[in-house]
Coordinates of C-alpha atoms in Angstrom, one line a residue:
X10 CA -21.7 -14.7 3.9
X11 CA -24.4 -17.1 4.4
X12 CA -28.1 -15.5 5.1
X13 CA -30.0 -18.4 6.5
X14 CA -31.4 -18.1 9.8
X15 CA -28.6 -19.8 11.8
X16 CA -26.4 -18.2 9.5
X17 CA -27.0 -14.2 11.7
X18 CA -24.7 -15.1 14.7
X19 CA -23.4 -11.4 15.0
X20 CA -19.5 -11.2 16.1
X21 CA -19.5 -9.5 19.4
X22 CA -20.6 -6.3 19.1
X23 CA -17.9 -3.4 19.3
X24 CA -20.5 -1.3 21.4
X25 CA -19.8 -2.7 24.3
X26 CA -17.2 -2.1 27.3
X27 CA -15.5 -5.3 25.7
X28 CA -12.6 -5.7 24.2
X29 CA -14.4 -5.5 20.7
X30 CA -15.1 -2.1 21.7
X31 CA -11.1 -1.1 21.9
X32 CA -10.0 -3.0 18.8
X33 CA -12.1 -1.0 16.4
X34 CA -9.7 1.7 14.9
X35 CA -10.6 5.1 16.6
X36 CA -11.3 8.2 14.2
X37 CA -8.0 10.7 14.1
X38 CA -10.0 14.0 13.6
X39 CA -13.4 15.6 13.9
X40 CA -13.8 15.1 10.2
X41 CA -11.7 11.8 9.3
X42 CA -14.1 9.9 7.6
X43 CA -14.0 13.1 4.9
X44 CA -10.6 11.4 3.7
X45 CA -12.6 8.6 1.9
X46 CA -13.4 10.1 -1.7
X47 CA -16.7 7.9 -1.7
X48 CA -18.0 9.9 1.4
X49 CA -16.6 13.1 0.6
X50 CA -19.0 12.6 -2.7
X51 CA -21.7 11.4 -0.8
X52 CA -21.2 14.0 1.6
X53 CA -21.2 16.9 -0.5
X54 CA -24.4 15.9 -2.3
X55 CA -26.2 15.6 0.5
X56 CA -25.4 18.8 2.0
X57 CA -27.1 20.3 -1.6
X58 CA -29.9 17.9 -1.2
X59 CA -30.5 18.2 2.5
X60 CA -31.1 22.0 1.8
X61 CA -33.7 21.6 -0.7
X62 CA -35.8 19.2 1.0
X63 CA -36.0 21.7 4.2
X64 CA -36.7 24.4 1.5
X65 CA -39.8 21.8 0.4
X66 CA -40.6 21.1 3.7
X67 CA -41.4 24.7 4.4
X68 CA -42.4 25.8 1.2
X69 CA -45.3 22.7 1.5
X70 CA -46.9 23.2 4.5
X71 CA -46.7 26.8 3.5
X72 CA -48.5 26.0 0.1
X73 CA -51.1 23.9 1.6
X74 CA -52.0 26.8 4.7
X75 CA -52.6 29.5 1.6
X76 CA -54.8 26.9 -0.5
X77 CA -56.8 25.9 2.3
X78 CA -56.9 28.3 5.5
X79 CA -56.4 25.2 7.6
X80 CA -53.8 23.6 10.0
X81 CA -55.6 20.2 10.0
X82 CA -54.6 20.2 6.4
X83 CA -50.9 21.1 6.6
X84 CA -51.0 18.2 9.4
X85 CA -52.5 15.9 6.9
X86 CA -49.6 16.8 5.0
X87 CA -47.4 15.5 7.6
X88 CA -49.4 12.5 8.2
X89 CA -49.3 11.1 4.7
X90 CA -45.8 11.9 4.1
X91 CA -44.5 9.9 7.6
X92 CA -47.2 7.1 6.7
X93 CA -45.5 5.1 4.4
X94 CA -42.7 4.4 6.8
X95 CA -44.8 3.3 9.8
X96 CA -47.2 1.2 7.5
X97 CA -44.3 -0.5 5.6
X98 CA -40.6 0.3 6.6
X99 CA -40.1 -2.9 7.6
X100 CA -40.7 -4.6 3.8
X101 CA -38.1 -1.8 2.7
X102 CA -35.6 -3.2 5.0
X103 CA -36.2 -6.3 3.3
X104 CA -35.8 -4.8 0.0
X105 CA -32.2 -3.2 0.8
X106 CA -31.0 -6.1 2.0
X107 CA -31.9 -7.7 -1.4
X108 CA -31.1 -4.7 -3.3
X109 CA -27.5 -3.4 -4.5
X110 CA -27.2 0.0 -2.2
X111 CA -26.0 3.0 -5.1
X112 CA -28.6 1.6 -7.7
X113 CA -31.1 2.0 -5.0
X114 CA -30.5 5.2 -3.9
X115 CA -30.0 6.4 -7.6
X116 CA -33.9 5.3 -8.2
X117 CA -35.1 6.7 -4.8
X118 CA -33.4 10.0 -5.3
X119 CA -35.1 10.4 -8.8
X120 CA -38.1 9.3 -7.8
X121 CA -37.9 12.4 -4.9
X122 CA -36.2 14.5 -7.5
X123 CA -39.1 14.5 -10.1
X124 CA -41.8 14.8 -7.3
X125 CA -40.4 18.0 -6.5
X126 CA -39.8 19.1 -10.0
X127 CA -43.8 18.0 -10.7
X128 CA -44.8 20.5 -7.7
X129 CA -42.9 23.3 -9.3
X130 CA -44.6 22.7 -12.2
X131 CA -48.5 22.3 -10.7
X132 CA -47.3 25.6 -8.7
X133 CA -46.0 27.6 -11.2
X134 CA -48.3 27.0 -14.0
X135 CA -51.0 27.7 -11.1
X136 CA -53.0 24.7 -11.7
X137 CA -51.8 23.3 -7.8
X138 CA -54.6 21.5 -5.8
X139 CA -54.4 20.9 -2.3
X140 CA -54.7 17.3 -3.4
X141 CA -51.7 17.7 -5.4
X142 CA -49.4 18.2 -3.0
X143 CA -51.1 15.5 -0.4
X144 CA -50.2 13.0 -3.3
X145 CA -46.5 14.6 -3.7
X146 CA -46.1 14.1 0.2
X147 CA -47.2 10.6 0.2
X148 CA -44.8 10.1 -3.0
X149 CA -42.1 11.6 -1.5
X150 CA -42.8 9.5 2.1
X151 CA -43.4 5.9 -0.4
X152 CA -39.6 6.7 -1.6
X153 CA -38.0 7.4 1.5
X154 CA -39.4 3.9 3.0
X155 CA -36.3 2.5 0.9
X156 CA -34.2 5.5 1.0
X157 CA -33.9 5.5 4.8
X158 CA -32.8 2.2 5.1
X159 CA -30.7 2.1 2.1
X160 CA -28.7 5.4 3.1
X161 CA -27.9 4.5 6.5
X162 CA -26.7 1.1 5.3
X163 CA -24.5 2.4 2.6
X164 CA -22.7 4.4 4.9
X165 CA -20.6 1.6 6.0
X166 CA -19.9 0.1 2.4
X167 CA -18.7 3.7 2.0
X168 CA -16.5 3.9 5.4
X169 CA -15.9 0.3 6.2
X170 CA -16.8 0.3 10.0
X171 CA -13.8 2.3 11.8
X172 CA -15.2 5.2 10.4
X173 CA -18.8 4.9 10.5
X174 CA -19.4 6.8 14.0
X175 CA -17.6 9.6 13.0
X176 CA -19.2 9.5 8.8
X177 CA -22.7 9.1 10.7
X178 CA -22.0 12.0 13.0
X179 CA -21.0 14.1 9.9
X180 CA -24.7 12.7 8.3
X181 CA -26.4 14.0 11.2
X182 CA -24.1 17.5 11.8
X183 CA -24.9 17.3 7.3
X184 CA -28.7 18.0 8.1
X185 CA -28.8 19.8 11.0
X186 CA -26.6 22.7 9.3
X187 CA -29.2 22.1 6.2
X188 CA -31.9 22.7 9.2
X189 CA -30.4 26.1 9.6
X190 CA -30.2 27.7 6.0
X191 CA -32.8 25.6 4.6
X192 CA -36.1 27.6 5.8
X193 CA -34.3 30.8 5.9
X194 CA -34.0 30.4 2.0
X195 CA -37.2 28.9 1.9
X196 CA -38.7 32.3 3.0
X197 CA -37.0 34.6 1.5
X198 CA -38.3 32.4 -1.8
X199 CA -41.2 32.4 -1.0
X200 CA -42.2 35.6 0.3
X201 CA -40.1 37.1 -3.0
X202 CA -41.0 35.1 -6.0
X203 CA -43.5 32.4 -4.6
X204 CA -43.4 29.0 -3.6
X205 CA -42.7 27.4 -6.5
X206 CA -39.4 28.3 -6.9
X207 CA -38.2 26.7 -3.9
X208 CA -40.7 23.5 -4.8
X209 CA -38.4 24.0 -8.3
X210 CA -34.8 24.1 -6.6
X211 CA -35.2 21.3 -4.5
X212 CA -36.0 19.5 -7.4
X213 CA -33.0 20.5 -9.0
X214 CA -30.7 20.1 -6.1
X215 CA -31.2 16.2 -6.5
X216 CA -28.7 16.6 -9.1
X217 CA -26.0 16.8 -6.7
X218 CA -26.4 13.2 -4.7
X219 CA -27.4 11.5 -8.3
X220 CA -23.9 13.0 -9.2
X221 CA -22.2 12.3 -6.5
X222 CA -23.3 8.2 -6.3
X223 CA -22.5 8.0 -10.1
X224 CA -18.7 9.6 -9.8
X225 CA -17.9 7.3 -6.9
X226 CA -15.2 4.2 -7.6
X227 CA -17.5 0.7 -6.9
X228 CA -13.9 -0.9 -6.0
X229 CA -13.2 1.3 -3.1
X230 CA -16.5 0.0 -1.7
X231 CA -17.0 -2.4 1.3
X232 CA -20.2 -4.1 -0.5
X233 CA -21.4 -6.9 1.5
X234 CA -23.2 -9.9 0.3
X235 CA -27.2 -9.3 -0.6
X236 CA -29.4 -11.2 1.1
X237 CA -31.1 -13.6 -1.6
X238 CA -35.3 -13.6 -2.0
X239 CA -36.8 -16.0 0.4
X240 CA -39.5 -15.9 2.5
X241 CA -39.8 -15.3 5.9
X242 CA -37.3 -12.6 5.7
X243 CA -39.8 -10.2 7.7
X244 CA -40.3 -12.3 10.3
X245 CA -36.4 -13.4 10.3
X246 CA -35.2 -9.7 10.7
X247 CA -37.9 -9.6 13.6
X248 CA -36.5 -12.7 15.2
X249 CA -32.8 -11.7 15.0
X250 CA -33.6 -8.2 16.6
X251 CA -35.9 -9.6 19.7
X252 CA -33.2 -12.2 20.3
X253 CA -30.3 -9.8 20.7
X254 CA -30.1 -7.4 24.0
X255 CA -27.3 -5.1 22.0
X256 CA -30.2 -4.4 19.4
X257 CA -33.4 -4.1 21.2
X258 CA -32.9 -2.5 24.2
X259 CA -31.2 0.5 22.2
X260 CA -34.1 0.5 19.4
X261 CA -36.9 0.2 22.6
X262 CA -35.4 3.0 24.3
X263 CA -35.1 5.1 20.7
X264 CA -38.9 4.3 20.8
X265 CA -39.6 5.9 24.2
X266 CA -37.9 8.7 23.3
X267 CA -38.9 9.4 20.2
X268 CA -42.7 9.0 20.9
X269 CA -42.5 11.3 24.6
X270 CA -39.1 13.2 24.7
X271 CA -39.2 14.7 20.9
X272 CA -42.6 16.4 20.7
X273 CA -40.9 20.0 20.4
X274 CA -43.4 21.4 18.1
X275 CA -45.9 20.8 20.4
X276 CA -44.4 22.1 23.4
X277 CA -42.2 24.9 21.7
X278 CA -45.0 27.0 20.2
X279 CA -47.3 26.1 23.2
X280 CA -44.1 28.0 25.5
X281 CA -43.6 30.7 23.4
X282 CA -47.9 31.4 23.2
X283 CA -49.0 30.5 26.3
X284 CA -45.8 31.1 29.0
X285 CA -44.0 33.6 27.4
X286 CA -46.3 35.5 25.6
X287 CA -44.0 36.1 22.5
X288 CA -45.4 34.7 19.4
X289 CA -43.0 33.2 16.4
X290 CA -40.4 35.3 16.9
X291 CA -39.7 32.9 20.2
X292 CA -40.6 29.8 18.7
X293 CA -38.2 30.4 15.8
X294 CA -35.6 31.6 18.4
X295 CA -36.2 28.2 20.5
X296 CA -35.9 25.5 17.7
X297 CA -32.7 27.6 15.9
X298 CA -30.7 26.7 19.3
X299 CA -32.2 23.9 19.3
X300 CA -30.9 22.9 15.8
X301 CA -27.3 24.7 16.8
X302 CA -27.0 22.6 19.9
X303 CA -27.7 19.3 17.3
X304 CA -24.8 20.6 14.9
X305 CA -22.6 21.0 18.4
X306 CA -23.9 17.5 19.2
X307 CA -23.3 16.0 16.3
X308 CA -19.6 17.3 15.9
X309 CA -18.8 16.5 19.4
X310 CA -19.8 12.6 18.4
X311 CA -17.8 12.7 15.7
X312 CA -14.5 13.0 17.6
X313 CA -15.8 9.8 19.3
X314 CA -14.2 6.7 17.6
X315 CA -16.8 4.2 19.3
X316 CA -20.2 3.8 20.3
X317 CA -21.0 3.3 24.0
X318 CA -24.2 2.1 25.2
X319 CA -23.2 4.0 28.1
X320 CA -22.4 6.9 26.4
X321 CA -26.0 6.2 25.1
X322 CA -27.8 5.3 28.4
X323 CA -26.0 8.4 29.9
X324 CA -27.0 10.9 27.1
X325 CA -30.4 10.0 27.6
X326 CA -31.0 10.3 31.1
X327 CA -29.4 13.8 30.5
X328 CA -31.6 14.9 28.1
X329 CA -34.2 13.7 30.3
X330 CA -33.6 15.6 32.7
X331 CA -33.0 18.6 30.8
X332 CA -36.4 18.4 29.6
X333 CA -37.8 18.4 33.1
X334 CA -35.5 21.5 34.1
X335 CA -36.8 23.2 31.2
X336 CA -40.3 22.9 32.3
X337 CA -39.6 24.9 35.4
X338 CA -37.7 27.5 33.8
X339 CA -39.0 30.9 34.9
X340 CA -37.5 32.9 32.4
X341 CA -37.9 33.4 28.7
X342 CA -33.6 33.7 28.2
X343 CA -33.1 30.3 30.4
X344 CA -35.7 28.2 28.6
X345 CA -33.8 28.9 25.5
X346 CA -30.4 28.7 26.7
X347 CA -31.2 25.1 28.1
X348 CA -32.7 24.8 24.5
X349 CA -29.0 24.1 23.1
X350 CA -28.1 21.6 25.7
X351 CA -31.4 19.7 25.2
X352 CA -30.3 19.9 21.0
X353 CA -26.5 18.6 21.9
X354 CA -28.4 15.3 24.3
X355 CA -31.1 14.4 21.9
X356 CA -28.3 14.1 18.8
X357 CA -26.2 12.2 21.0
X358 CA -28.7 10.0 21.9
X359 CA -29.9 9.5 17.9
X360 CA -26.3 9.4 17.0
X361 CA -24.8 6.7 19.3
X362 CA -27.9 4.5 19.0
X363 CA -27.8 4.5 15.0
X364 CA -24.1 3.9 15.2
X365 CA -24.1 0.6 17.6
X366 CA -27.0 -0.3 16.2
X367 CA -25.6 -1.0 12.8
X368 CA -21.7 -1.7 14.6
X369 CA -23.7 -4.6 16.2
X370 CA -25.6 -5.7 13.1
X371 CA -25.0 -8.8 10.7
X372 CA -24.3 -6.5 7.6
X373 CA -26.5 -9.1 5.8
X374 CA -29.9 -8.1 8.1
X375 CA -28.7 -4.5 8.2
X376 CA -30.8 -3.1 6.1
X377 CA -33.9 -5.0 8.4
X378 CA -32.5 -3.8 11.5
X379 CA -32.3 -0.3 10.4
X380 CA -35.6 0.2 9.0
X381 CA -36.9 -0.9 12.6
X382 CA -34.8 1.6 14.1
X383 CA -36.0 4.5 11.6
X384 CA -39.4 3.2 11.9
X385 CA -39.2 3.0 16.0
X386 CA -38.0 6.9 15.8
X387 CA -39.6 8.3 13.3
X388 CA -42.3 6.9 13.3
X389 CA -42.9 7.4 17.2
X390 CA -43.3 11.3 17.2
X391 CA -46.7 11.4 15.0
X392 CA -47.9 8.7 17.6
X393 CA -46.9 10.2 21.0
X394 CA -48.1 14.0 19.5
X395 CA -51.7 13.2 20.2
X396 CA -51.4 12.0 23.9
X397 CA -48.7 14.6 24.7
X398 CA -50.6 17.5 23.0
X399 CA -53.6 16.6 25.0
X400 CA -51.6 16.5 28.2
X401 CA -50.1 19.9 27.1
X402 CA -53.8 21.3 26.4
X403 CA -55.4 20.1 29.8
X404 CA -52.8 20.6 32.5
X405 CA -50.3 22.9 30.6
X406 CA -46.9 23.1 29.0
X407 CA -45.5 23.2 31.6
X408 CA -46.4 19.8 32.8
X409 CA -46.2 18.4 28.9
X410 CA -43.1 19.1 28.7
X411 CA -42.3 17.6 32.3
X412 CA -43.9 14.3 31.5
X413 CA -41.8 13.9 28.5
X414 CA -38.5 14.3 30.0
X415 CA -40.1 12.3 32.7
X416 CA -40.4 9.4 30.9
X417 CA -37.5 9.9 28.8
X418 CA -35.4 9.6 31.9
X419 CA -36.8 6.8 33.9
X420 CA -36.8 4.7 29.8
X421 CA -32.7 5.3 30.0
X422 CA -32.1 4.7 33.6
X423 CA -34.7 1.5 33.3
X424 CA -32.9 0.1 30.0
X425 CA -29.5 1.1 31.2
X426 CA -30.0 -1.0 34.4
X427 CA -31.2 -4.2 32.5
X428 CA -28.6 -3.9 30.0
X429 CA -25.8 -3.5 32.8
X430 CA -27.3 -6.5 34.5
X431 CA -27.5 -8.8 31.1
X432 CA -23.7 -7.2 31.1
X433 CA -22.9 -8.6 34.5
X434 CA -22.4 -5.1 35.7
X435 CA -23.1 -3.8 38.6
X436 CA -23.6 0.3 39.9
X437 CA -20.2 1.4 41.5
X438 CA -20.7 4.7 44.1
X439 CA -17.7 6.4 45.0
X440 CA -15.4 9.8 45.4
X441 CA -13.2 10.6 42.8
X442 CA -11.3 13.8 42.9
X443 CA -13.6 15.0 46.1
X444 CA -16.7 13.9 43.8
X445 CA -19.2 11.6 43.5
X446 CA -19.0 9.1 40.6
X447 CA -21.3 6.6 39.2
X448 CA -20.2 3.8 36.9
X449 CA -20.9 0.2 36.2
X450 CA -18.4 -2.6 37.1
X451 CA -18.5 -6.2 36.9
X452 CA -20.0 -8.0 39.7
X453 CA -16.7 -9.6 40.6
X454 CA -14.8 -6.5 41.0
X455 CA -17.6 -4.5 43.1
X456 CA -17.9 -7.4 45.2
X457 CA -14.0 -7.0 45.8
X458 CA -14.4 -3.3 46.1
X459 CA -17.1 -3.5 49.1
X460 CA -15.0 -6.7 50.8
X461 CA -11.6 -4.6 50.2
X462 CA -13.9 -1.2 52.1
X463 CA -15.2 -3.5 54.7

């Protein structure tokens, strides 16, 4: 495959209502993509792995509140660990494009690996600084600026792309269920034998993915063609997104979301304070549905064999407008049973974008594209918290919470409308059943439904 700049004309993208969209092989089972001995590997290593870095998570910002007294410092922890990908994600995208995927990730999980295996040591020795584990955090955030990029893209060597929705949905349904058991182990380390130990066994639990990358067979790979060094690649990736409505409109509306509609810890422990009166035992309550209805979410995408955009456009004007229900609700029991519908929406949402994202993708610039996606979401929280935090102060959570869905909605129903009109679509209103229902047709056939009603 050629990687010059005329060389990126993507094939039409299977995310569409097109016929692309039905040729694509549809997944047989919640868990087809588990057939493939690569992912199965890949799979299993990762549930180990995703464990041990929730155990870290924890066990960090826990380490840093005891050596400091301060929750300025645990969110300079935070900072400097999300840093690196919002300062230079995009060069890492060029770099897994250039780089063979496995021999990446092998370096990048090592690299995380021996970060937490130096923590356990600073920790358990008791020689730990704060400014030890600010420089572990900004290690761990410097590898994951090519591990990102490079994980998501080996996915579909691993899958080939009939099964990537359904191996991404597993991913995501992977680290949610690591979401769960991760802190509760996490505590029970540290509150019995100290935080070092958990520092210590997410270090070792790297041994799993390095494992499971170096068992796998290189033949049963798809492996695409690198993209050779040359300059201009930054600016070419750029280029190819901004000039493709399939990619941008999805990765814009990712942004919105992720920078208004995902600010939970803001407005979580801000509900369970200030509305409820309840303390931690409410805010732990509200983010484990939250993470259940993600794991729901996630399985439920993974019996889809194709990514909609409006499956995407839909999901996000739902959770939307979840949020802005949730605001209102009177009750402690009702805010947090709408917590697990909010959880099942906002995976959707991550998981159908991701997936037509890369199913619409030149595999070549894949490893570009993604690290603007990741960068876009991720990197979007750390920049809304600030203006939705000071919202949330001066007018309430109540209202904070409101504007997020807010936007979140009117992003969706905004994008969704352009991308049905660069579609040729139009908005069909009707009965069906003896209810009303909304879908997008093409302009010729609405214009014969209203002369065929007239």
């Amino acid at each position: 495959m050629s990687s010059g700049p005329g060389a990126h004309s993507a094939p039409a993208p299977a995310t569409h209502d097109s016929p692309a969209a039905h040729d694509s092989p549809r997944s047989s089972s919640m868990f087809s993509s588990l057939k493939i001995r690569n992912y199965r590997l890949f799979f299993l290593g990762q549930v180990v792995s995703n464990t041990g870095t929730w155990m870290q998570r924890i066990a960090q910002d826990w380490l840093v509140l005891s050596l400091t007294g301060s929750s300025a410092a645990v969110g300079i922890t935070t900072a400097l660990q999300f840093l690196p990908m919002l300062l230079f994600g995009l060069y890492g995208g060029v770099l897994v494009d250039r780089l063979p995927k496995r021999p990446t990730l092998l370096v990048t999980q090592t690299a995380m690996a021996l970060t937490g295996l130096a923590l356990a040591f600073l920790t358990l020795s008791g020689h730990v600084q704060v400014w030890h584990v600010y420089l572990a955090a900004f290690a761990v955030g410097m590898a994951t600026v090519v591990d990102n990029p490079a994980r998501q893209t080996f996915v579909s060597e691993m899958v080939g792309p009939g099964q990537l929705q359904n191996a991404v949905s597993l991913n995501s349904a992977n680290f949610q269920s690591a979401r769960l058991v991760g802190p509760a182990v996490a505590g029970l380390l540290i509150t019995g034998v100290g935080t070092g130990w958990a520092f210590l066994l997410n270090g070792l639990s790297f041994v799993a993915p390095l494992a499971s990358l170096l068992l796998m067979r290189s033949r049963e790979l798809h492996v695409v063609e690198r993209a050779p060094r040359a300059k201009g690649q930054l600016r070419e990736g750029l280029h190819y997104v901004a000039g493709r409505p399939e990619l941008i409109w999805p990765i814009v509306l990712v942004g919105f979301i992720g920078t208004f509609g995902f600010n939970f810890p803001v407005w979580l422990s801000a509900y369970a304070d200030d509305i409820f009166h309840s303390g931690a035992g409410a805010y732990s309550l509200f983010n484990t549905l939250m993470a259940l209805g993600s794991l729901a979410g996630a399985l439920l995408a993974a019996r889809r064999g194709t990514a909609r955009l409006r499956v995407l456009i839909a999901a996000a004007v739902a959770f939307g407008a979840l949020e802005v229900v949730a605001s209102a609700a009177p009750s402690l029991w009702l805010f947090s049973l709408l917590m697990v519908p909010i959880g099942i929406f906002g995976l959707t949402v991550n998981v159908t974008a991701n997936t037509s994202v890369q199913m619409a993708t030149d595999p070549a610039m894949r490893g570009r594209v993604m690290a603007l996606f990741m960068m876009v979401f991720v990197g979007g929280s750390p920049l809304g918290a600030p203006l939705v935090g000071w919202v949330t102060d001066a007018y309430g959570p109540r209202v904070g919470f409101a504007l997020g869905g807010l936007v979140s909605m009117v992003a969706a129903t905004t994008i969704g409308l352009v991308l049905a009109r660069l579609g040729g679509l139009r908005v069909s209103l009707g009965w069906h059943h003896g209810r009303p229902r909304v879908r997008f047709v093409p302009r010729a056939r609405s214009e014969e439904l209203l002369a065929t009603a007239v």
